[in-house]
JSON list of C-alpha atoms in Angstrom, two decimals:
[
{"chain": "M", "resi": 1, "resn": "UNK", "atom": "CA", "xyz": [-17.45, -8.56, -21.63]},
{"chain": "M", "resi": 2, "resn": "UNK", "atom": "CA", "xyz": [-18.64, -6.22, -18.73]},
{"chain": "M", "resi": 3, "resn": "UNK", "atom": "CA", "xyz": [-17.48, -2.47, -19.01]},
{"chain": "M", "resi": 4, "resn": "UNK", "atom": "CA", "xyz": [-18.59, 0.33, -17.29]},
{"chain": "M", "resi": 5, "resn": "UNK", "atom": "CA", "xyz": [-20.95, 2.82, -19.21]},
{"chain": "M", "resi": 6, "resn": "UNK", "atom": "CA", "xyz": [-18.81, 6.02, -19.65]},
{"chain": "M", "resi": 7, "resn": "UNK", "atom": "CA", "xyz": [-22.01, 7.92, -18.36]},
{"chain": "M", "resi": 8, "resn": "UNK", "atom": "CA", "xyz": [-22.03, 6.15, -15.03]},
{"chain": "M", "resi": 9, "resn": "UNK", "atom": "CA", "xyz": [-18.09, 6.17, -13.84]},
{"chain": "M", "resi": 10, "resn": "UNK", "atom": "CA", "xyz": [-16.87, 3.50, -11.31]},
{"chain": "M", "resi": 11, "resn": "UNK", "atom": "CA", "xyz": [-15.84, 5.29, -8.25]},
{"chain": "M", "resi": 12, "resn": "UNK", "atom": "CA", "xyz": [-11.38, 4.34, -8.00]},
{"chain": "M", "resi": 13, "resn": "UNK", "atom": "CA", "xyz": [-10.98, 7.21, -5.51]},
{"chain": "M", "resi": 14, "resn": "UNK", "atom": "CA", "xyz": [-9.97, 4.78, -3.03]},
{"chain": "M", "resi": 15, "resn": "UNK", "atom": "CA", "xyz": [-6.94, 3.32, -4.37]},
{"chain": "M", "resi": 16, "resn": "UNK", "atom": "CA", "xyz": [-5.68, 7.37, -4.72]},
{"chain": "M", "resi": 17, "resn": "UNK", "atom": "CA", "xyz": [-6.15, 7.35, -0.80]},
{"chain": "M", "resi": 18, "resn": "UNK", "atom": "CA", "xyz": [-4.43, 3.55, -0.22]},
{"chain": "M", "resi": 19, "resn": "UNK", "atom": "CA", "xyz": [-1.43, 5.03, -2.58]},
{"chain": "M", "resi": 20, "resn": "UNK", "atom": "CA", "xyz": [-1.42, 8.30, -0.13]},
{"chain": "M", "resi": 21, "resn": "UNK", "atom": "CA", "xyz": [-0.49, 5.72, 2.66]},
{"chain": "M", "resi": 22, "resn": "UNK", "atom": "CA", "xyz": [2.15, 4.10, 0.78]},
{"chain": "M", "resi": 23, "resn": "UNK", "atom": "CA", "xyz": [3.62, 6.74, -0.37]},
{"chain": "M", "resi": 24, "resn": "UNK", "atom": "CA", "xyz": [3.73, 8.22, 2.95]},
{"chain": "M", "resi": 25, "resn": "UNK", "atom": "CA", "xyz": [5.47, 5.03, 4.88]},
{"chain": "M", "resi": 26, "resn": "UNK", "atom": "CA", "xyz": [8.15, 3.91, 2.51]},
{"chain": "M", "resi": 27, "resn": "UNK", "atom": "CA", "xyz": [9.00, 7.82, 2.42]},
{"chain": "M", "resi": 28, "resn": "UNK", "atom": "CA", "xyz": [9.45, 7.17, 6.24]},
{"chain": "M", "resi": 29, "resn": "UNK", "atom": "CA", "xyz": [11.35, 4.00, 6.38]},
{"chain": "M", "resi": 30, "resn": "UNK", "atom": "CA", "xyz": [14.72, 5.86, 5.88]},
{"chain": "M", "resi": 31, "resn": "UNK", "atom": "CA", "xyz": [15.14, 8.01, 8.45]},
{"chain": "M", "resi": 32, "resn": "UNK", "atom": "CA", "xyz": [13.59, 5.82, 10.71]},
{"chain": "M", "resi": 33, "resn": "UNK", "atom": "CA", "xyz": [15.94, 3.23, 9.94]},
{"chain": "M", "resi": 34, "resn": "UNK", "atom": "CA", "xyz": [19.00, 5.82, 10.39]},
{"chain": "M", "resi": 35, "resn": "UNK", "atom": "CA", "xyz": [17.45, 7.40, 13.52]},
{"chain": "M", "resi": 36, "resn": "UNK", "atom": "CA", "xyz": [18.24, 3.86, 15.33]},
{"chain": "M", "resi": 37, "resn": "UNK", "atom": "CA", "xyz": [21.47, 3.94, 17.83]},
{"chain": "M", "resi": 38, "resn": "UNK", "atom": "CA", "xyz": [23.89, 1.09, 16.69]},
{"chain": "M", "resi": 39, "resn": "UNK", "atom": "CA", "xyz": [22.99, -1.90, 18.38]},
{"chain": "M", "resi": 40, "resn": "UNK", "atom": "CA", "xyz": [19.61, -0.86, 19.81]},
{"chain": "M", "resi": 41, "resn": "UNK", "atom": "CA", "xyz": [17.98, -4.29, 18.22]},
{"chain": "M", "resi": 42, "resn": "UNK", "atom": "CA", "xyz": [15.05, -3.12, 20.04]},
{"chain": "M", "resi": 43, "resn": "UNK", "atom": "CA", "xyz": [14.25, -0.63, 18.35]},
{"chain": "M", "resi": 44, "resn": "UNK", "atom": "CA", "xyz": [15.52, -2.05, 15.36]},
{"chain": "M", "resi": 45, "resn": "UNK", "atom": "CA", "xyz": [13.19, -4.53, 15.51]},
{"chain": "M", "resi": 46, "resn": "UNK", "atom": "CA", "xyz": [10.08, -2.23, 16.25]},
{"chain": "M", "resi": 47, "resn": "UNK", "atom": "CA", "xyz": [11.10, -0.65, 12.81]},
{"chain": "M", "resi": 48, "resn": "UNK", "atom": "CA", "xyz": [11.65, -3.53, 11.01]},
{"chain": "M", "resi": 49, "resn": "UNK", "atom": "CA", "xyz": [8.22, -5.14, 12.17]},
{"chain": "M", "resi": 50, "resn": "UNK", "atom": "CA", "xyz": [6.85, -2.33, 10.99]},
{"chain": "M", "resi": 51, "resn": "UNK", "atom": "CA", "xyz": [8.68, -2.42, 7.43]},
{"chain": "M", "resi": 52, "resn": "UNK", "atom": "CA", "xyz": [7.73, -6.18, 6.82]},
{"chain": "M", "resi": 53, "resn": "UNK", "atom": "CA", "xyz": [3.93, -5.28, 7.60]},
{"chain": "M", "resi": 54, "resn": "UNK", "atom": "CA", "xyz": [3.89, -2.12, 4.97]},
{"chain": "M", "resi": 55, "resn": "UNK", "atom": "CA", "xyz": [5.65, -4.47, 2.39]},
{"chain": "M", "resi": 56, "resn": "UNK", "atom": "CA", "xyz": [3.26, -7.27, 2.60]},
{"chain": "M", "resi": 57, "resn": "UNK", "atom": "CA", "xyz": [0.34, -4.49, 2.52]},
{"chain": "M", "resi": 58, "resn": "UNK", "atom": "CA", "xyz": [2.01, -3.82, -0.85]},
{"chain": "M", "resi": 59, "resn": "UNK", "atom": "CA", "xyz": [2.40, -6.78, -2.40]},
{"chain": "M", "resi": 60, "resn": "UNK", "atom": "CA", "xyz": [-1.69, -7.55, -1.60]},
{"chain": "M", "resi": 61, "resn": "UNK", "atom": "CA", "xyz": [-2.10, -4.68, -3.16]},
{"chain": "M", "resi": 62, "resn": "UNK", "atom": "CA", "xyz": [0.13, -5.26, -6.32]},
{"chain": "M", "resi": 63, "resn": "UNK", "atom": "CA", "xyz": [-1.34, -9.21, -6.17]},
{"chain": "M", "resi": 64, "resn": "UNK", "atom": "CA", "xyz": [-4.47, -8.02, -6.50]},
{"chain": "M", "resi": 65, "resn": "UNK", "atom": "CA", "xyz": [-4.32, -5.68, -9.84]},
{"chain": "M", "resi": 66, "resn": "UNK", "atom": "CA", "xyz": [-2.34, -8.53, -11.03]},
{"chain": "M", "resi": 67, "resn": "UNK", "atom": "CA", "xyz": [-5.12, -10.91, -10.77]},
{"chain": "M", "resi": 68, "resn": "UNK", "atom": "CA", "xyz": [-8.21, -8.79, -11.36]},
{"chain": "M", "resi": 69, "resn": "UNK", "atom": "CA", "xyz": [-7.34, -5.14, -12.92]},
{"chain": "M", "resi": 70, "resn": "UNK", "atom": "CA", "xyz": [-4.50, -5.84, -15.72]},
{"chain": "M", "resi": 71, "resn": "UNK", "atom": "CA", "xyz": [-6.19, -9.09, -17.09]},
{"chain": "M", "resi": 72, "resn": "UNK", "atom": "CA", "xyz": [-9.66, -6.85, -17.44]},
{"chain": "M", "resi": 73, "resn": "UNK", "atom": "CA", "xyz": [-8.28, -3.96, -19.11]},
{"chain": "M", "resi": 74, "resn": "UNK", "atom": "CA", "xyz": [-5.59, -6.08, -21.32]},
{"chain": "M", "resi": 75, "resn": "UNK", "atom": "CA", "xyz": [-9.23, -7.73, -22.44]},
{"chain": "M", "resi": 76, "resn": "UNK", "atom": "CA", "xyz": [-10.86, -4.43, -22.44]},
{"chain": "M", "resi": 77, "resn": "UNK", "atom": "CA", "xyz": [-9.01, -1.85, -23.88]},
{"chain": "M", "resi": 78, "resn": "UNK", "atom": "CA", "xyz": [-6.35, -3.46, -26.18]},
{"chain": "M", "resi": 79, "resn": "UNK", "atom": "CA", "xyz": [-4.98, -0.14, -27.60]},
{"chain": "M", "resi": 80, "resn": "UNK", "atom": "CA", "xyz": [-3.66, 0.63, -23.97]},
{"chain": "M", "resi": 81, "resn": "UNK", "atom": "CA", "xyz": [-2.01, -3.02, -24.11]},
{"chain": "M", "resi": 82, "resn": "UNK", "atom": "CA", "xyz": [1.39, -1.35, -24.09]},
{"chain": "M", "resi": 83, "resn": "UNK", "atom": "CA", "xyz": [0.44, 0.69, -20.99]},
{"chain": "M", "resi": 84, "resn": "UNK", "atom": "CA", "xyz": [-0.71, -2.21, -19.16]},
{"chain": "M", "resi": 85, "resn": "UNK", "atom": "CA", "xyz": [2.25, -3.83, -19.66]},
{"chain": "M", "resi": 86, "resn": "UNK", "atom": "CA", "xyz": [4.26, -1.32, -18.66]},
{"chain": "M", "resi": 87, "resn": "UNK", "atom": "CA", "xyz": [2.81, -1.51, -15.18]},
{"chain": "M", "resi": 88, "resn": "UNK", "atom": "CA", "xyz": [3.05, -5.30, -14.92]},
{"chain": "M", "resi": 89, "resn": "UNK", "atom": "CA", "xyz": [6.58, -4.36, -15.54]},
{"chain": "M", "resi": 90, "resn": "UNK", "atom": "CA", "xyz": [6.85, -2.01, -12.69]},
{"chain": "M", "resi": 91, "resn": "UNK", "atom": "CA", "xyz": [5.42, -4.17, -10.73]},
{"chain": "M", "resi": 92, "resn": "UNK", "atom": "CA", "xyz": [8.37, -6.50, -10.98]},
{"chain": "M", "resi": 93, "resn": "UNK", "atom": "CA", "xyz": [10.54, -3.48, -10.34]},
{"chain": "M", "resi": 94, "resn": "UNK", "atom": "CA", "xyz": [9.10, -3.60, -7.07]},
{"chain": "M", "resi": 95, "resn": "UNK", "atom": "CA", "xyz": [8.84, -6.72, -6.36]},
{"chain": "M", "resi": 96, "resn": "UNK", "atom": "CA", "xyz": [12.15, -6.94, -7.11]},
{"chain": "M", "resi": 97, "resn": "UNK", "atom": "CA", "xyz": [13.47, -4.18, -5.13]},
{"chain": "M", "resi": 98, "resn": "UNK", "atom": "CA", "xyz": [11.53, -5.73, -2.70]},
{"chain": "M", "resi": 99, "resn": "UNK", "atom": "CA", "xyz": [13.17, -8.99, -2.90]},
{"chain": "M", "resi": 100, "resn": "UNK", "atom": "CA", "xyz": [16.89, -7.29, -1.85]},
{"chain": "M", "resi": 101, "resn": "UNK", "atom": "CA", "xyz": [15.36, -5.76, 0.67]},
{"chain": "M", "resi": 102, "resn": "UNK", "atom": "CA", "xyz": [14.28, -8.96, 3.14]},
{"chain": "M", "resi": 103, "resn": "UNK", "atom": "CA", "xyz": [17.82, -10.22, 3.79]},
{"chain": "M", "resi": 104, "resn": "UNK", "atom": "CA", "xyz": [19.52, -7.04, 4.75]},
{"chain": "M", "resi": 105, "resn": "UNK", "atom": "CA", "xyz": [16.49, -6.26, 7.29]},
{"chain": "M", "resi": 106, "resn": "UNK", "atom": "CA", "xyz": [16.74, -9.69, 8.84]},
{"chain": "M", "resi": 107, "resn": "UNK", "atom": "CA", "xyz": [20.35, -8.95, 9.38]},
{"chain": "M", "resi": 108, "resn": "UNK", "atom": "CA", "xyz": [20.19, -5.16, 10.74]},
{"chain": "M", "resi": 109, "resn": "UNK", "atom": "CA", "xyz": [17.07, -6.81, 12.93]},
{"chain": "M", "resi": 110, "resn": "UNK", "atom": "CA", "xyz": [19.67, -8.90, 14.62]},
{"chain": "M", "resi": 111, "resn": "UNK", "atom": "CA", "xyz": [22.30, -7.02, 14.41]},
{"chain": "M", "resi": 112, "resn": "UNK", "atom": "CA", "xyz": [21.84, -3.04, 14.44]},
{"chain": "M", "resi": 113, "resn": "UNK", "atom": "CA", "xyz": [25.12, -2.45, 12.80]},
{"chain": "M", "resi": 114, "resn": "UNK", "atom": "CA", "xyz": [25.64, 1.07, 10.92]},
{"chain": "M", "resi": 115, "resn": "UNK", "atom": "CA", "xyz": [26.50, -0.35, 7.51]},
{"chain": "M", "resi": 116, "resn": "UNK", "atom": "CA", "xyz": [23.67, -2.91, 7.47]},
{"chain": "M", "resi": 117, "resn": "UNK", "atom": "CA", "xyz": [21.26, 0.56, 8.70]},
{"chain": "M", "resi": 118, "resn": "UNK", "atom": "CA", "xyz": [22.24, 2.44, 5.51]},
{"chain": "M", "resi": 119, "resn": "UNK", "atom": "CA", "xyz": [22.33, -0.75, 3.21]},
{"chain": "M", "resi": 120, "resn": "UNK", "atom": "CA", "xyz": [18.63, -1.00, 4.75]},
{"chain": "M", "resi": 121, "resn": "UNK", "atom": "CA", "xyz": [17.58, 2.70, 4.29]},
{"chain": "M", "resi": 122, "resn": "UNK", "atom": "CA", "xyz": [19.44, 2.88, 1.02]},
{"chain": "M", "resi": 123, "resn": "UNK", "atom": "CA", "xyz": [17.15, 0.15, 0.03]},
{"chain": "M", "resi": 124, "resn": "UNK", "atom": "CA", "xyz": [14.12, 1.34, 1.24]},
{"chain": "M", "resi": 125, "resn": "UNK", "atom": "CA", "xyz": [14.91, 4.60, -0.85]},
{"chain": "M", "resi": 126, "resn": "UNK", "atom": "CA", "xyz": [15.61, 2.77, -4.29]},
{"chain": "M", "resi": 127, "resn": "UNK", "atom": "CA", "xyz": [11.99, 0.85, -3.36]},
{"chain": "M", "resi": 128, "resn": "UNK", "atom": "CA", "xyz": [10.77, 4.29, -2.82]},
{"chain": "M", "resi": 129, "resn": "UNK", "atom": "CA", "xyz": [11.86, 6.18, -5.71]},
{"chain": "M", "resi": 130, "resn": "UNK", "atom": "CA", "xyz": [10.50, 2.82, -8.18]},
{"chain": "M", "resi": 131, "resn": "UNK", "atom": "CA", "xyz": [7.06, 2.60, -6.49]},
{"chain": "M", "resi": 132, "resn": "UNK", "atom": "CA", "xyz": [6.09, 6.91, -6.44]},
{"chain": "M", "resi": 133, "resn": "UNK", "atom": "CA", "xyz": [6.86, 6.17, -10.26]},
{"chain": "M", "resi": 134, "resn": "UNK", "atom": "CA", "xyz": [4.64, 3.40, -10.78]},
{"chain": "M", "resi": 135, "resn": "UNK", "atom": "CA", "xyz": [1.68, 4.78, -8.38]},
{"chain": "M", "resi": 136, "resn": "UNK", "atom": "CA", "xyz": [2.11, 8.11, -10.59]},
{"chain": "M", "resi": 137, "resn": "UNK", "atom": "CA", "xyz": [1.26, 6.94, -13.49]},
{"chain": "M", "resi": 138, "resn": "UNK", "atom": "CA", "xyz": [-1.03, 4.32, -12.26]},
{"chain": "M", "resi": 139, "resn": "UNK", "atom": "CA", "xyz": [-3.45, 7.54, -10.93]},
{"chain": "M", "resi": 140, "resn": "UNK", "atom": "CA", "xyz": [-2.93, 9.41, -14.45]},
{"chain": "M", "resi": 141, "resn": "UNK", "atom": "CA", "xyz": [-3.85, 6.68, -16.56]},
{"chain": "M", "resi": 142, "resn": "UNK", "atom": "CA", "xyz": [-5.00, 3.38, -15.71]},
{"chain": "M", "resi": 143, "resn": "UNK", "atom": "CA", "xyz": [-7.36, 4.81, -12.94]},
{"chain": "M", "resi": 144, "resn": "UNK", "atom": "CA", "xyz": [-9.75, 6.72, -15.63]},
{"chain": "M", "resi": 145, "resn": "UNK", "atom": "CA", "xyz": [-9.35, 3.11, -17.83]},
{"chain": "M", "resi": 146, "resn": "UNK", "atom": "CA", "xyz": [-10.45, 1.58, -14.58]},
{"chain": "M", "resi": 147, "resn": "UNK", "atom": "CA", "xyz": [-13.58, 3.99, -14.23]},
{"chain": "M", "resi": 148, "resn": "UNK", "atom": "CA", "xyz": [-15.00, 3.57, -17.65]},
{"chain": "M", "resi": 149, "resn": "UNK", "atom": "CA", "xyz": [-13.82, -0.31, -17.98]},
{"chain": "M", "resi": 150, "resn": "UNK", "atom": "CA", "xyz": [-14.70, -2.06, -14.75]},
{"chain": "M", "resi": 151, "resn": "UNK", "atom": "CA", "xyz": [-18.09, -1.86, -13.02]},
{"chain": "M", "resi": 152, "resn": "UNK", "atom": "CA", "xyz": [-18.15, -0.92, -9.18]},
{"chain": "M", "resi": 153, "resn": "UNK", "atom": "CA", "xyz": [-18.41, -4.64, -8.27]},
{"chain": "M", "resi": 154, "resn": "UNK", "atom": "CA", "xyz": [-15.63, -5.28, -9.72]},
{"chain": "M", "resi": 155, "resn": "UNK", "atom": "CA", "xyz": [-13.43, -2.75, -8.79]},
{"chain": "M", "resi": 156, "resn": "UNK", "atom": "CA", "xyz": [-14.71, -3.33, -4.72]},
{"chain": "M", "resi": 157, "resn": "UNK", "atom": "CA", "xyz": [-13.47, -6.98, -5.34]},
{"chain": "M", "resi": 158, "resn": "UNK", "atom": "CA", "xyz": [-10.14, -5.63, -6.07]},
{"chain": "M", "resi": 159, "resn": "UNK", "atom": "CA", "xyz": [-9.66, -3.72, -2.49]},
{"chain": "M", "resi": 160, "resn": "UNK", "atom": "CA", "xyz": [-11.17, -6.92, -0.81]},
{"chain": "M", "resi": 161, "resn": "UNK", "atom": "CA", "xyz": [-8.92, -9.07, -2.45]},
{"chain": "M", "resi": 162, "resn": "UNK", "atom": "CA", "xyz": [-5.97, -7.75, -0.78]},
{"chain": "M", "resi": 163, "resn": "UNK", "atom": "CA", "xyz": [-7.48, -7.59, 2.73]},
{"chain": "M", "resi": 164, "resn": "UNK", "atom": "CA", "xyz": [-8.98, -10.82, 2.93]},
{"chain": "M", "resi": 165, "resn": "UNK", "atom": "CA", "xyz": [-4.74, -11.90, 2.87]},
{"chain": "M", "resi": 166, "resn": "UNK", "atom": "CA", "xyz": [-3.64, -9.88, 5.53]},
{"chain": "M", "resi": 167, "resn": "UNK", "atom": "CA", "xyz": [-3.52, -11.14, 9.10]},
{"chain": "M", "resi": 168, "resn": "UNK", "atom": "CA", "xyz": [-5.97, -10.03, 11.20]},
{"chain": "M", "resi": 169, "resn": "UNK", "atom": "CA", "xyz": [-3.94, -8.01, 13.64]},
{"chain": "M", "resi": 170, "resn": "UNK", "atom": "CA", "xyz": [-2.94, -5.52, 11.35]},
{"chain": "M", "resi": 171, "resn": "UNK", "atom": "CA", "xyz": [-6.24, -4.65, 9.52]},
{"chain": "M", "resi": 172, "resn": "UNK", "atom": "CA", "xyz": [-6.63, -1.82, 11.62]},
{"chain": "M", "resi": 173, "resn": "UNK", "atom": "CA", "xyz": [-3.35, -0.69, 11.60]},
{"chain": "M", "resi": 174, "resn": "UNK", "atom": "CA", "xyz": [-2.81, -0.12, 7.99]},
{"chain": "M", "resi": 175, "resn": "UNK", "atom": "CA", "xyz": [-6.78, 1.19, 7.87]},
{"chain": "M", "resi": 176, "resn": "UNK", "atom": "CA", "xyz": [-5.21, 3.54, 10.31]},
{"chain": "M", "resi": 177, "resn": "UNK", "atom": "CA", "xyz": [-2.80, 4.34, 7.78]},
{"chain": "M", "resi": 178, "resn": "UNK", "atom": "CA", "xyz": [-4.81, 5.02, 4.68]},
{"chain": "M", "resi": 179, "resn": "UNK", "atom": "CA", "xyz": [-7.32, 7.20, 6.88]},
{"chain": "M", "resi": 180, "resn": "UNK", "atom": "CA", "xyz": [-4.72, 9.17, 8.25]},
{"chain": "M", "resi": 181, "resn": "UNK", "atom": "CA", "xyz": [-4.30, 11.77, 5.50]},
{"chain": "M", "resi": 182, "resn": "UNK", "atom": "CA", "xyz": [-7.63, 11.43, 4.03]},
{"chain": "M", "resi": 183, "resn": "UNK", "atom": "CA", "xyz": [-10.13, 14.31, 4.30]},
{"chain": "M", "resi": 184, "resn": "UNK", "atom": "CA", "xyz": [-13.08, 13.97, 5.93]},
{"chain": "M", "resi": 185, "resn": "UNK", "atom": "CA", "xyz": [-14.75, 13.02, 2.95]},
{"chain": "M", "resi": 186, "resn": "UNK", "atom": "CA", "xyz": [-12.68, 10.14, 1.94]},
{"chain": "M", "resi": 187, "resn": "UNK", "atom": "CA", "xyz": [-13.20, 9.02, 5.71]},
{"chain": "M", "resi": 188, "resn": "UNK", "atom": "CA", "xyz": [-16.43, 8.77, 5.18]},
{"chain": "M", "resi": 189, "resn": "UNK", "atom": "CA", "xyz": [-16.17, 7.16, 2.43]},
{"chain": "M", "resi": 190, "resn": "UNK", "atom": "CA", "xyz": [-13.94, 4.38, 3.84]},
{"chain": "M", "resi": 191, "resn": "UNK", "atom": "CA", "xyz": [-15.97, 3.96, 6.78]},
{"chain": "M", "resi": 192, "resn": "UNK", "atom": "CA", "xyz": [-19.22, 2.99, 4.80]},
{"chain": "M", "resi": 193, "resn": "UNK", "atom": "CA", "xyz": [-17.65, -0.03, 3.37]},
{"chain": "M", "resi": 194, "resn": "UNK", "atom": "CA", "xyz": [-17.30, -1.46, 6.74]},
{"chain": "M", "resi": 195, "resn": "UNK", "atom": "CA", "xyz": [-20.47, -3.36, 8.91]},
{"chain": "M", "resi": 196, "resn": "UNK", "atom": "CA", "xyz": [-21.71, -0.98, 11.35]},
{"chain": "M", "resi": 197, "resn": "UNK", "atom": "CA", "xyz": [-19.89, -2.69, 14.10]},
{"chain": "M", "resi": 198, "resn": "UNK", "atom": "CA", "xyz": [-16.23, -2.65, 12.63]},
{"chain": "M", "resi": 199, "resn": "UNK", "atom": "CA", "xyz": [-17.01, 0.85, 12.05]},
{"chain": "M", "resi": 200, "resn": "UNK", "atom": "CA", "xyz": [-17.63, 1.44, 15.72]},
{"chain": "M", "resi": 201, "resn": "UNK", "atom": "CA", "xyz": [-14.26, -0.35, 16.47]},
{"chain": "M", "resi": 202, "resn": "UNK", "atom": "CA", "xyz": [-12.50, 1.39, 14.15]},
{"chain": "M", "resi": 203, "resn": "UNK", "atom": "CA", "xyz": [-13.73, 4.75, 15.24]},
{"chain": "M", "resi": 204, "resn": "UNK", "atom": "CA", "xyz": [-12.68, 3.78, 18.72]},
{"chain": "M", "resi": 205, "resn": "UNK", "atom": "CA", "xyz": [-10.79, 1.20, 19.93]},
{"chain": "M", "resi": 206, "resn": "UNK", "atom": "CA", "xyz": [-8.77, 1.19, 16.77]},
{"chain": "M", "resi": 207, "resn": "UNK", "atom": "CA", "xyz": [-8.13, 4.72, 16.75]},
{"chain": "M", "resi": 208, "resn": "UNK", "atom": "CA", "xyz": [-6.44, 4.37, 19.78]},
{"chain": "M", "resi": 209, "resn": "UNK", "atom": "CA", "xyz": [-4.45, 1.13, 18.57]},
{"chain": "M", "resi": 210, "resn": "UNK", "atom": "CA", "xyz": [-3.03, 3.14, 15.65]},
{"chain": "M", "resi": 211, "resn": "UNK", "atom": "CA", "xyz": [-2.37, 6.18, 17.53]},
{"chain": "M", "resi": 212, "resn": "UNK", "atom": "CA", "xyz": [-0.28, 4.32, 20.07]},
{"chain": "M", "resi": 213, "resn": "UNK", "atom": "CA", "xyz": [0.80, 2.09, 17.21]},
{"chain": "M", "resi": 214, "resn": "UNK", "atom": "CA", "xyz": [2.34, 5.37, 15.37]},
{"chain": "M", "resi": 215, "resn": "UNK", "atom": "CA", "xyz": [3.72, 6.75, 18.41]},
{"chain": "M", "resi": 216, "resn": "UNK", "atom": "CA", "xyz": [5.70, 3.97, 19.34]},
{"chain": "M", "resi": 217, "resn": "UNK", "atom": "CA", "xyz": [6.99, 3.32, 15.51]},
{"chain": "M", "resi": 218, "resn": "UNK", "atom": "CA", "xyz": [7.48, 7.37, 15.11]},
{"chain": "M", "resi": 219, "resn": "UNK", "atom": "CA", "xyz": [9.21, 8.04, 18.01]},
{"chain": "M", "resi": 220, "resn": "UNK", "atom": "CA", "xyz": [12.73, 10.27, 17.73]}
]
């Protein structure tokens, strides 16, 4: 059994910042949906694109604590067994709201039609209101069960999990998206887990990517 040594905490900050993001996009996805003029598939499908890539990013993430956080603190920590289950069950609260969601976007992709908008945003906001419950009480109490339970290897493997899944392409966009409310400290921070020449990307040519990547999704 590996645990951390309650003297020497495992940094989890990150995940705080990653949940930031989410929070922040599926928050979005409403209006966004709304804002679109019926029958404008074009912009429907900039939207949607843009949906389907933040909902994969999520179900990494979820994937990931599935495989390698709530087997290690189920082993760990048995007397929080009951809260560790609970969040496997939120997770397939999610995944299930997820699940409703796929058809009805396919169909207002094509489509653009007012009712399938709101079935879509009305979706997005049940999806919404299940995942800010889970990622509360994820950050209030399996994140300090996470510090003192799983060493810093081990929680690293967890983020890389979930990016070594995503396609290529939109690495820098949802970086873009965690870094874009974090301070400068937790910049920092994200940027030194990166090789020195990702970094430079990222502070550059991928800067610009998700700016114009943000712009175009954002627009009114």
């Amino acid at each position: 059994m590996t645990t951390t040594p309650s003297a020497t905490l495992t940094d989890v900050h990150d995940m705080v910042v990653a949940h930031r993001a989410f929070r922040r996009e599926f928050r979005l996805v409403p209006g966004l949906v709304r804002s679109v003029r019926p029958g404008d598939t074009a912009r429907a499908a900039v939207i949607a694109g843009h949906a389907r890539m933040i909902v994969t990013g999520l179900h990494l993430h979820h994937t990931s604590e599935d495989l390698l956080l709530w087997p290690k603190l189920l082993e760990r920590c048995p007397p929080d067994a009951e809260l560790v289950e609970r969040m496997e069950a939120q997770h397939e609260r999610v995944h299930d709201a997820i699940e409703r969601i796929g058809p009805a976007l396919d169909r207002w992709e094509a489509e653009a039609r007012p009712a399938v908008s709101e079935e879509v945003a009305s979706a997005f906001e049940a999806l919404h209101g299940a995942l800010v419950e889970h990622l509360d009480e994820e950050e209030r109490e399996i994140l300090p069960l996470a510090a003192r339970h799983l060493s810093q290897q081990e929680w690293d493997e967890l983020g890389e999990h979930g990016v070594k899944d995503m396609r290529k392409k939109d690495l820098p966009i949802m970086f873009g998206a965690v870094a874009e409310e974090a301070t400068p400290e937790e910049r920092a921070a994200l940027f030194a887990v990166v090789p020195l020449p990702v970094r430079l990307l990222l502070r550059t040519v991928f800067a610009w990517q998700y700016r114009r990547y943000v712009k175009k999704v954002r627009a009114a």
